[in-house]
mmCIF file of C-alpha atoms in Angstrom:
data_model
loop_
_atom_site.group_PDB
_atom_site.id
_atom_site.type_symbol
_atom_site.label_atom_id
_atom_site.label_comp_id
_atom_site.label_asym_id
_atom_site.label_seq_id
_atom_site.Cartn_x
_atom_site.Cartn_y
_atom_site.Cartn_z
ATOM 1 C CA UNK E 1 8.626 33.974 56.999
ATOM 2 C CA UNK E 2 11.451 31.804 55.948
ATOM 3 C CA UNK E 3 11.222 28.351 55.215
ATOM 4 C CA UNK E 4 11.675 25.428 57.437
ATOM 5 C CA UNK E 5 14.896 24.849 56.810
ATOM 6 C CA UNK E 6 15.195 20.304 56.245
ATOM 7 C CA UNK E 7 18.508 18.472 57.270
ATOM 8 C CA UNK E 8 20.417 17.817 53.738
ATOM 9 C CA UNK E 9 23.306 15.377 53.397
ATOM 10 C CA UNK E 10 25.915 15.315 50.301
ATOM 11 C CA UNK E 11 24.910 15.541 46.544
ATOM 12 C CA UNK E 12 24.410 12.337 45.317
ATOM 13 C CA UNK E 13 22.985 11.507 41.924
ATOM 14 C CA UNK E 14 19.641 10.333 41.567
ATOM 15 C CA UNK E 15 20.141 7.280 39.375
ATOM 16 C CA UNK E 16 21.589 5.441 42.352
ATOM 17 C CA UNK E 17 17.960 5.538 43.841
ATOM 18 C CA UNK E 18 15.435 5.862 41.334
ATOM 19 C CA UNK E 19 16.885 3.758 38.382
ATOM 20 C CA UNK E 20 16.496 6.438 35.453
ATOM 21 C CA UNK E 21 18.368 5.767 32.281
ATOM 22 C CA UNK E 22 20.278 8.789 32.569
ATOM 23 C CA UNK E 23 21.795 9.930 35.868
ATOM 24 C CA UNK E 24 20.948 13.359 37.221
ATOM 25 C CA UNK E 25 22.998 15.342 39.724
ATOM 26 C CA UNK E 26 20.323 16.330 42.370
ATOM 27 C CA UNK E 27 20.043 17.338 46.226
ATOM 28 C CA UNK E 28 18.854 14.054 48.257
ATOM 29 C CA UNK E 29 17.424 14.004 52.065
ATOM 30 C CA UNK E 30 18.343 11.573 54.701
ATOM 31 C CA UNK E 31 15.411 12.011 56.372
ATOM 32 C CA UNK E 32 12.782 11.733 53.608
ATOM 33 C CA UNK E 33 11.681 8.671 51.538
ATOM 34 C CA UNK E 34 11.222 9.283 48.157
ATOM 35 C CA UNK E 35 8.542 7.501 46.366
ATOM 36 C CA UNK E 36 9.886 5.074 43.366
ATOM 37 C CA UNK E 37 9.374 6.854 39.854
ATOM 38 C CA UNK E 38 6.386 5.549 37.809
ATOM 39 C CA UNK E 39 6.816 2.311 35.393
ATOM 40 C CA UNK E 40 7.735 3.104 32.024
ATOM 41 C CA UNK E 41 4.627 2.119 29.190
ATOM 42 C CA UNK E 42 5.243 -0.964 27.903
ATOM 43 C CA UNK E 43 7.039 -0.532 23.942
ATOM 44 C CA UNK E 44 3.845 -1.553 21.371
ATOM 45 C CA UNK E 45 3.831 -5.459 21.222
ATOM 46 C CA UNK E 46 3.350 -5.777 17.215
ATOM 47 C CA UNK E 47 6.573 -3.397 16.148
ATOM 48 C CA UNK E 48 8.142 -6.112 15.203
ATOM 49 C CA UNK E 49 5.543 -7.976 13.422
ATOM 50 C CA UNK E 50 3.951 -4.287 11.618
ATOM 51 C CA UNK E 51 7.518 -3.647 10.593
ATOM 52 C CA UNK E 52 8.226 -7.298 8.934
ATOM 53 C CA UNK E 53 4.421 -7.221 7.304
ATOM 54 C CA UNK E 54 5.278 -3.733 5.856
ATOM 55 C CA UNK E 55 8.969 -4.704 4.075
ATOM 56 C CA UNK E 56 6.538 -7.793 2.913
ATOM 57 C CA UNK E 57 4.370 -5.625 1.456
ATOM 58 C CA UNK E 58 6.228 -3.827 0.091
ATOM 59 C CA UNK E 59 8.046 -6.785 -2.125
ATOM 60 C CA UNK E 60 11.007 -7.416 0.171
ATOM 61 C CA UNK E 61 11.688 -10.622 1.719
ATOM 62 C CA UNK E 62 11.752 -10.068 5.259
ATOM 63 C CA UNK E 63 10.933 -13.544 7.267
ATOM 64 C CA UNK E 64 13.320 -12.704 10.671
ATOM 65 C CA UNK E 65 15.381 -10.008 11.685
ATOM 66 C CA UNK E 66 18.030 -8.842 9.150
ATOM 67 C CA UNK E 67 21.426 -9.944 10.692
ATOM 68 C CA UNK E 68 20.227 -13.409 11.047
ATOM 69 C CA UNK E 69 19.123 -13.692 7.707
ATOM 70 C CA UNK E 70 22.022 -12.418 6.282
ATOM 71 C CA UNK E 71 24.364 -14.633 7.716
ATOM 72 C CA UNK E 72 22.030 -17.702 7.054
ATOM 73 C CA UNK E 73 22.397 -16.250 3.371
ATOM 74 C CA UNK E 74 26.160 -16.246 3.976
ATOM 75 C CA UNK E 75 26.748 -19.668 5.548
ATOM 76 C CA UNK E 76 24.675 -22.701 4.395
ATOM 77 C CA UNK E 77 25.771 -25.490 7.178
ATOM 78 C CA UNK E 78 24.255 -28.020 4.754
ATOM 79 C CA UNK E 79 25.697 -26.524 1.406
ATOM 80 C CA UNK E 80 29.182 -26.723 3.174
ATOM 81 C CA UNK E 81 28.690 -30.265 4.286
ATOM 82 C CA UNK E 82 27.325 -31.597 0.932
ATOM 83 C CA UNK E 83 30.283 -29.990 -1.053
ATOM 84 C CA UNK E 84 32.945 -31.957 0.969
ATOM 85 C CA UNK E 85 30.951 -34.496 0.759
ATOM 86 C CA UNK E 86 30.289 -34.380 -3.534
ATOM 87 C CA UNK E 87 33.543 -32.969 -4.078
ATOM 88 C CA UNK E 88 35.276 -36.450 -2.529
ATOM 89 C CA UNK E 89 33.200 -39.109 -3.411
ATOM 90 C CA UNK E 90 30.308 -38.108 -5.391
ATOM 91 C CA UNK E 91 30.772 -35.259 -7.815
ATOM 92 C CA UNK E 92 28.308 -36.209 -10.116
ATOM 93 C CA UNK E 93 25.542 -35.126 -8.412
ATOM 94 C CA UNK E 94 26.938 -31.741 -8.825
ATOM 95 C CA UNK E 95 26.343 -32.124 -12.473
ATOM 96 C CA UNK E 96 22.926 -31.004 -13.933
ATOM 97 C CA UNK E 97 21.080 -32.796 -16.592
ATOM 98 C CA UNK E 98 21.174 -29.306 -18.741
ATOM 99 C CA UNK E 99 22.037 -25.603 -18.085
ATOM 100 C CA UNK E 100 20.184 -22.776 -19.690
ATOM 101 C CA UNK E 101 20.871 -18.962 -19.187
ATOM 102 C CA UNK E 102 17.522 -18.749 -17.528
ATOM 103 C CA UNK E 103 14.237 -20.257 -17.635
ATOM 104 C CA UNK E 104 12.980 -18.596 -21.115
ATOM 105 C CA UNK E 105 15.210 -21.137 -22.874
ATOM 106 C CA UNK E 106 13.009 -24.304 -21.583
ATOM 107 C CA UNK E 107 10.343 -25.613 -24.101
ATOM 108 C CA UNK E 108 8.172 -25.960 -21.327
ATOM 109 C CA UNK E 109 5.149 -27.703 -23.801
ATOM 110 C CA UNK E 110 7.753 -30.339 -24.985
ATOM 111 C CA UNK E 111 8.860 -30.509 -21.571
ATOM 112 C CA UNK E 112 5.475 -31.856 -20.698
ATOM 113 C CA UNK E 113 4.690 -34.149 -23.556
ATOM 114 C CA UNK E 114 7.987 -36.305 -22.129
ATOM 115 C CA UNK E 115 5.578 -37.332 -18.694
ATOM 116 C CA UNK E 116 6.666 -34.907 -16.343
ATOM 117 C CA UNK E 117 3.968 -34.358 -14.517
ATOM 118 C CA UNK E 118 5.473 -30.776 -12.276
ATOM 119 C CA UNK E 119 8.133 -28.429 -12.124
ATOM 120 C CA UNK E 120 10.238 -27.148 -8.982
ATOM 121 C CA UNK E 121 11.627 -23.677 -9.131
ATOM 122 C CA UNK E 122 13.928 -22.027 -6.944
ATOM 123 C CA UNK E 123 13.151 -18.250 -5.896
ATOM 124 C CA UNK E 124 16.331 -16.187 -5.738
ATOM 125 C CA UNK E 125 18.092 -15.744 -9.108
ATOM 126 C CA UNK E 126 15.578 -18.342 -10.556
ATOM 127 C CA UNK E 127 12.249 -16.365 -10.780
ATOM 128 C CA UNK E 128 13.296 -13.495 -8.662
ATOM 129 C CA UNK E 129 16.235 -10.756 -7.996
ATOM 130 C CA UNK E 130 17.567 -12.115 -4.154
ATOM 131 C CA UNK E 131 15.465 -11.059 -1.262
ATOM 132 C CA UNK E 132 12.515 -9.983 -3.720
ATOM 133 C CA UNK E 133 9.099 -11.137 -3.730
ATOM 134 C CA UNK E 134 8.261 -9.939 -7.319
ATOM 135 C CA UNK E 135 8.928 -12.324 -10.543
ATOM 136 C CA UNK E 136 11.853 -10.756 -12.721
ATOM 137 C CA UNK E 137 9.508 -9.267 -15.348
ATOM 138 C CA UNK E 138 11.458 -10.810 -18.166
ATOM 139 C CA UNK E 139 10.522 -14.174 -17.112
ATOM 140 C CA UNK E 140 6.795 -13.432 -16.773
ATOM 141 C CA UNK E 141 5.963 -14.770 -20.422
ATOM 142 C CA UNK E 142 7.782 -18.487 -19.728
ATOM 143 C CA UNK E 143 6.529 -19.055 -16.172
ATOM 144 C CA UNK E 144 3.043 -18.158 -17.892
ATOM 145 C CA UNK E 145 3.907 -20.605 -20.483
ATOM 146 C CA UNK E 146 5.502 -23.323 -18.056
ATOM 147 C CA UNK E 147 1.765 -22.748 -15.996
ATOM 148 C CA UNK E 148 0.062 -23.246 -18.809
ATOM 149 C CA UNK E 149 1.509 -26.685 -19.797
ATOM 150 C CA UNK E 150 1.486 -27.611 -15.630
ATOM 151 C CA UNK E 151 -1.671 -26.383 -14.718
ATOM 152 C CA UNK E 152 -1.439 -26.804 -10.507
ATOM 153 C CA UNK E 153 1.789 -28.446 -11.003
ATOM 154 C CA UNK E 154 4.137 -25.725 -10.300
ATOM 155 C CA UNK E 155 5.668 -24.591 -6.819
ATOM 156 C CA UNK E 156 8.790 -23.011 -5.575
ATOM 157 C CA UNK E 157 11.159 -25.234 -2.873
ATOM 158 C CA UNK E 158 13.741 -22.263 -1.501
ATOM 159 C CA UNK E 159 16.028 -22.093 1.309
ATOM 160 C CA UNK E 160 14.204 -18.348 1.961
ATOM 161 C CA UNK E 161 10.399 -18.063 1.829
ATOM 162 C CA UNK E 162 8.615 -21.405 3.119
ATOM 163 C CA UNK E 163 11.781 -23.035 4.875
ATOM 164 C CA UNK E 164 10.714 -22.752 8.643
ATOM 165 C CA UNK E 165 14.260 -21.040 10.235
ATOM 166 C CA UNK E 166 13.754 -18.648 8.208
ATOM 167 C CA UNK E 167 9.721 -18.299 7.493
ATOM 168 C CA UNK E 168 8.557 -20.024 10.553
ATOM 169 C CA UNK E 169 4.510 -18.848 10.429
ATOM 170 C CA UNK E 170 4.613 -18.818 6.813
ATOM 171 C CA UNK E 171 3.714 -15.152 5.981
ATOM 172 C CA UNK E 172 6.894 -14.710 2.887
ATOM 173 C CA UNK E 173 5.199 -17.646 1.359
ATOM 174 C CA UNK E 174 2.053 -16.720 1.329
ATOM 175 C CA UNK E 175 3.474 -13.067 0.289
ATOM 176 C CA UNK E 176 5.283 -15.218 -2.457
ATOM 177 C CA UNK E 177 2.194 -16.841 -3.824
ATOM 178 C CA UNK E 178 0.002 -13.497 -3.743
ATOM 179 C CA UNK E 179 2.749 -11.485 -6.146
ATOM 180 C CA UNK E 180 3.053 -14.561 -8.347
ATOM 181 C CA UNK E 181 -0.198 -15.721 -9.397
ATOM 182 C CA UNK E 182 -0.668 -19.484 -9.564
ATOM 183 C CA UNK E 183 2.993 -20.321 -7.780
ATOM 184 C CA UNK E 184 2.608 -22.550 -4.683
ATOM 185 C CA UNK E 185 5.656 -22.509 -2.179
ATOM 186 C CA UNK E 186 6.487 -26.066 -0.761
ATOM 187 C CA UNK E 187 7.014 -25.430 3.268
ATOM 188 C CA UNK E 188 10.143 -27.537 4.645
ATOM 189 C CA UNK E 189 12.235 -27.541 7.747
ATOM 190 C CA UNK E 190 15.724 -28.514 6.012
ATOM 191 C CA UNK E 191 17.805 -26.772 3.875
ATOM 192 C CA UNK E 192 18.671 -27.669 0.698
ATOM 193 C CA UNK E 193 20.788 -30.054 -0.658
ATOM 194 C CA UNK E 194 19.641 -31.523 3.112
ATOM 195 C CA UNK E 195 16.661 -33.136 3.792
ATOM 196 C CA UNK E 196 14.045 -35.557 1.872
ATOM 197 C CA UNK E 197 11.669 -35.053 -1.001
ATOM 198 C CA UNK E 198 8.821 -36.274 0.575
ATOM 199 C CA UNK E 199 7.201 -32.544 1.036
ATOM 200 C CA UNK E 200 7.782 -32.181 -2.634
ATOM 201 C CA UNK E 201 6.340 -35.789 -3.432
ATOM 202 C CA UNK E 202 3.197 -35.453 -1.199
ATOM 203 C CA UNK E 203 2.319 -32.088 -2.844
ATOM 204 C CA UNK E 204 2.447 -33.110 -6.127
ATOM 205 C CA UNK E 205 1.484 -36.497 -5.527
ATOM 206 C CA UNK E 206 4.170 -38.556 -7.977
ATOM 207 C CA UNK E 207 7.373 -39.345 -7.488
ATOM 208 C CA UNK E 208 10.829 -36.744 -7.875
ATOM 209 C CA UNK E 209 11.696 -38.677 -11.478
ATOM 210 C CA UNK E 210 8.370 -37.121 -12.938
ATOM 211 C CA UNK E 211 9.311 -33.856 -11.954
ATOM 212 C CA UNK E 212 11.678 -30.694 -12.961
ATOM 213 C CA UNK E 213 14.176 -29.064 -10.819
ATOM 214 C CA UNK E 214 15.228 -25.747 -12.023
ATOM 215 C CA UNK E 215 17.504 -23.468 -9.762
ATOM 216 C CA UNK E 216 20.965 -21.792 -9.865
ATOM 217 C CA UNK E 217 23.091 -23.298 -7.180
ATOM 218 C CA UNK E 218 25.250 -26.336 -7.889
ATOM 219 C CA UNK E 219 25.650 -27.189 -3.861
ATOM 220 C CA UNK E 220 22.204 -26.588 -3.123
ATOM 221 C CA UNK E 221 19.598 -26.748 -6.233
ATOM 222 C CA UNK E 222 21.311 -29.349 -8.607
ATOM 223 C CA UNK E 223 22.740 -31.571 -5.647
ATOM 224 C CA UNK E 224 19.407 -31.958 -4.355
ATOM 225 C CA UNK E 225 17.932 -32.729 -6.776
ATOM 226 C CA UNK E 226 19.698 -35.549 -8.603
ATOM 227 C CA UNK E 227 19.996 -36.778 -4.732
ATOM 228 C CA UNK E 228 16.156 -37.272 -5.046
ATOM 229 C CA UNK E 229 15.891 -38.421 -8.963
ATOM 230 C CA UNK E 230 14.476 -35.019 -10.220
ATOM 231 C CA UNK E 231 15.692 -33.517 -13.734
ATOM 232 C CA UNK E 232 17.784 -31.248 -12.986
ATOM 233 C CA UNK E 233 18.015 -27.904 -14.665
ATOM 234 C CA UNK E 234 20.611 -25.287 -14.070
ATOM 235 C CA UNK E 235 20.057 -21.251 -14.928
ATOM 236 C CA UNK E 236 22.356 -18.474 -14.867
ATOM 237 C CA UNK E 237 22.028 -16.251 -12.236
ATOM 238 C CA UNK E 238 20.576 -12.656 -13.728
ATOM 239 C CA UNK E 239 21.345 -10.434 -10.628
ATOM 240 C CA UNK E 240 24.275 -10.416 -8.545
ATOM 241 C CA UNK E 241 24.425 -7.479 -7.191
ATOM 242 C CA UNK E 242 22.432 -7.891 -4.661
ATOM 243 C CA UNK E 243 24.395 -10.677 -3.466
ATOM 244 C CA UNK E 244 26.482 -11.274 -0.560
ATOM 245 C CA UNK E 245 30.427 -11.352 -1.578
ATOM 246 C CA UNK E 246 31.225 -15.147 0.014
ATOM 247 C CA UNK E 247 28.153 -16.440 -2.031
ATOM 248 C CA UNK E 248 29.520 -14.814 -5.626
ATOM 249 C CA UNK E 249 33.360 -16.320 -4.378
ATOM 250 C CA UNK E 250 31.023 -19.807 -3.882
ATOM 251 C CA UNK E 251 29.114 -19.515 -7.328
ATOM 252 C CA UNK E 252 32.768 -19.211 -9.026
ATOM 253 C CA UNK E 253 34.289 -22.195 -7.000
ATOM 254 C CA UNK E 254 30.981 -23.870 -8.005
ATOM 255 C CA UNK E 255 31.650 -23.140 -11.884
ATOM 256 C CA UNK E 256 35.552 -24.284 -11.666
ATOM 257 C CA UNK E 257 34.494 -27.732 -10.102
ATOM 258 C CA UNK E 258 31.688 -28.241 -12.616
ATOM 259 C CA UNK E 259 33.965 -27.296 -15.394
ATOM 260 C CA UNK E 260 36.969 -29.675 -14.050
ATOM 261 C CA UNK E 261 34.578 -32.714 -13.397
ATOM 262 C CA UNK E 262 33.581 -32.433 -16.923
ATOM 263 C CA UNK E 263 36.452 -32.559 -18.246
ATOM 264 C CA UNK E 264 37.495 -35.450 -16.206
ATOM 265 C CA UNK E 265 34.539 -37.500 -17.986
ATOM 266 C CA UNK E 266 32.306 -37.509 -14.907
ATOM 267 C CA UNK E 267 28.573 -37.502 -16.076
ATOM 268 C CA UNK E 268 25.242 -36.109 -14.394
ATOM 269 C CA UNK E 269 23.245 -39.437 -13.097
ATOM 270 C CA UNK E 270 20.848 -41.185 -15.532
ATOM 271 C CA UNK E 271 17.509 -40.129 -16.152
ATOM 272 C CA UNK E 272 14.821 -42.311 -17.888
ATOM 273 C CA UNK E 273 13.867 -38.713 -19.779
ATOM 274 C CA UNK E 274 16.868 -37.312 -20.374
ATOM 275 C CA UNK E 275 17.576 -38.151 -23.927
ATOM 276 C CA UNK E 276 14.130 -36.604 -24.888
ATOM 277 C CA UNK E 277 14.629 -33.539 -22.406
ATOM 278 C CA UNK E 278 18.213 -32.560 -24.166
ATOM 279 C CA UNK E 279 15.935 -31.446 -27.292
ATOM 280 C CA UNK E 280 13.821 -29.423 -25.223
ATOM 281 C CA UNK E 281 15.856 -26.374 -24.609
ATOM 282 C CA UNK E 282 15.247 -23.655 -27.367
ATOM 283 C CA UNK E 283 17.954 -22.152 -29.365
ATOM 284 C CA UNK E 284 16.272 -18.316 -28.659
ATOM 285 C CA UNK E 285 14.548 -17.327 -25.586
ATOM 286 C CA UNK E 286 11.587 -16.087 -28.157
#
């Protein structure tokens, strides 16, 4: 016995009815009402969240997706405002009090026996490689040192774990303070040179001219910090190859304009510690 044969119009494809994601060539009735395909499952909610606590784990700064925090890295709004600003009317703030390779060439003891009462680090290039949540082992022995002589008194301020666009529930800085034992990250909602030091103030409870700024941007670490009164300590960056290519052009430009306004007599601004600070950098890192 045959079939009943069923009244068939053209071939049409399927995706024009049921929605699928790829469209399938199939044999469609006029006469019969298809039933709409099943909902897809819903993709896992915490993907995003299990992926960013794994690269966390795992030591790698990871506060939003990649793309934006690349081109955050890329383009500081703030750092390009404050360097038109500096470079035409106030170019001594982008002068630090003193400049040391890195942060093993601070006599951290002597340091504190001038009445500094803290000391503000910078993450990237300043106790860590960029994007890295681990201290640069060479440095372990001086941040131990600089604890030591600041016991509670020593934080990081970055524009990457802590700062809220970037870190907005907090999880790199708490990451942050787990690797480095004893390091306390200062949370903030403006980038530096932007913004107050109140955050800073509050958490150490004195004001910015009692404390140490030590970071290795000119346009973001030393302008913010003679903005606020801090001393004002400039390092050499020790890895740049993980580094995007505009920031490596800026860190040049940086170099040249520090260079010329020195020459041109400008100085960094005044500091009631200064002239006892200048004979606290060591002649060896040992």
């Amino acid at each position: 016995m045959s079939p009943m044969a069923l009244p068939f119009t053209q071939t049409q494809p399927l995706s024009s009815h049921l929605h699928f994601p790829n469209p399938i060539t199939r044999v469609v009735s006029s006469s019969i009402d298809l039933p709409p395909p099943p909902p897809s499952p819903p993709p896992p909610s915490t993907g995003r969240r299990e992926k960013r606590r794994d690269r966390i784990e795992m030591g790698v700064s990871s506060s939003t997706s990649s793309w934006r925090r690349a081109l955050g890295q890329r383009f500081n709004r703030e750092g390009a405002a404050s360097f038109l600003g500096v470079a035409v009317t106030e170019p001594h703030l982008a002068l630090s009090h003193l400049s040391v390779p890195d942060i093993r060439w601070v006599d951290w003891p002597a340091i504190r026996r001038l009445g500094f009462r803290g000391v503000v680090f910078d993450k990237d290039n300043t106790l860590t490689t960029p994007y890295s949540l681990a201290l640069w082992p060479p440095l372990s022995p001086s941040l131990r040192l600089c604890q030591a002589s600041f016991p509670g008194s020593v934080a990081v301020f970055s524009n990457s774990a802590g700062l809220k666009q970037y870190d907005p529930d907090g999880a790199e800085a708490k990451a942050l303070e787990e690797a480095i034992e004893g390091i306390r990250v200062v949370k903030h909602e403006v980038k530096k040179p932007s913004g107050t030091a109140e955050d800073i103030e509050r958490y150490f409870g004195c004001p910015a001219s009692l404390l140490v700024m030590v970071g290795d941007r000119v346009f973001t670490d030393v302008v913010y910090g003679n903005k606020h009164g801090f001393l004002t300590i400039l390092t050499d960056p020790f890895n740049l190859s993980g580094e995007p290519f505009i920031v490596k052009q800026v860190r040049k430009l940086e170099r040249l304009l520090v260079n010329y306004w020195r020459k041109k007599g400008h100085q960094p601004p005044k500091h009631d510690l200064l002239a006892g600070a200048q004979r606290c950098i060591k002649v060896s890192p040992l």
